Structure formats: structure tokens, C-alpha cells
XYZ file of C-alpha atoms in Angstrom:
83
model
C -30.904 -7.225 5.071
C -28.587 -4.381 5.256
C -25.961 -5.841 6.159
C -25.940 -8.389 3.483
C -25.853 -5.071 1.083
C -23.423 -3.280 2.842
C -20.955 -6.441 2.035
C -21.486 -6.750 -0.986
C -20.858 -3.204 -1.938
C -17.671 -4.172 0.094
C -16.745 -6.828 -2.050
C -17.454 -5.024 -6.040
C -15.061 -1.642 -4.266
C -12.511 -4.841 -3.274
C -12.674 -6.841 -7.033
C -11.759 -3.220 -8.519
C -9.013 -1.764 -6.179
C -7.341 -5.062 -7.436
C -7.758 -5.378 -10.755
C -6.800 -1.703 -11.369
C -5.005 -1.626 -14.263
C -2.593 1.560 -13.437
C -0.463 -1.411 -11.572
C 0.652 -4.489 -12.119
C 0.643 -5.275 -7.866
C -2.766 -5.993 -6.160
C -3.627 -3.263 -4.428
C -4.060 -3.297 -0.470
C -6.728 -3.120 1.681
C -4.996 -0.541 3.524
C -4.279 2.732 3.516
C -1.366 2.626 5.268
C 0.409 -0.309 6.449
C 3.567 -1.270 8.838
C 7.269 -2.132 7.181
C 7.226 -5.517 8.373
C 3.914 -5.859 6.783
C 4.888 -3.734 3.559
C 7.595 -5.469 3.289
C 5.768 -9.190 2.946
C 3.334 -7.410 0.505
C 5.748 -5.878 -1.344
C 7.862 -8.811 -1.795
C 11.386 -7.894 -0.460
C 13.213 -7.274 2.812
C 12.395 -5.126 6.241
C 15.598 -2.508 4.972
C 14.595 -2.354 1.179
C 11.337 -1.805 2.617
C 12.598 1.260 5.139
C 14.963 1.991 2.754
C 13.043 2.813 -0.100
C 9.507 4.388 2.094
C 12.028 6.789 3.479
C 13.074 8.167 -0.018
C 9.136 8.322 -1.665
C 8.781 10.066 1.319
C 6.029 8.096 2.517
C 6.641 7.815 5.910
C 4.648 9.071 9.383
C 6.003 8.239 12.393
C 2.985 7.984 15.107
C 4.547 7.811 18.645
C 6.791 4.918 17.931
C 5.274 3.550 15.103
C 6.051 3.692 11.454
C 3.422 4.200 9.222
C 4.483 3.936 4.889
C 1.123 5.643 2.567
C 1.334 2.946 -0.527
C -0.755 5.004 -2.803
C 3.149 6.829 -2.120
C 5.129 4.113 -2.105
C 3.850 2.504 -4.817
C 3.774 6.317 -7.176
C 7.762 6.685 -6.332
C 8.140 2.743 -7.188
C 7.013 3.404 -10.859
C 10.079 5.682 -11.586
C 12.725 2.591 -10.876
C 10.553 0.373 -13.769
C 12.606 -1.100 -16.725
C 10.390 -0.222 -20.412
């Protein structure tokens, strides 16, 4: 019984995160993504995503793995918004 309640809470949280009016794109469920996953998520080339993530200072190196903080990346990306 508890499992169903938890699942419904998780689903409601996901819906509210996906419908965030501040962002035009669907927010990822993860806070951090790797370069390849981020490039696919944001629909850009791998090199472009890597460059923008570094410029946004949204990268974290853990051993040989690099993670990108999606929140910082999106805040930086908002600077390029065309009105």
C-alpha cells in the first residue's frame, strides 16, 4: 500500500517539474547528466554542448567522468534568448 502512495507522489512531482513555466523545454528528471546525454536532451551536437557547459561553469569532474549540472546550464542558456 505504501508503494502506491509513494509512486503517486513521485508522478505528481514529475508532472510539476515538467510543467515549469519558467522553461520552454522539458526539465530533465536528473540534476546531472553526462555530455552525450545532455547533447541528446538539448538537441545539439556533442561539441557544442561541451563548450556551452564549460562556459556556463556547470561541469563537475569526478575521476574521469564529467557531469553537467542541468540547472546551471539552463540558466546560462537563457542568456541567449531571442525576444
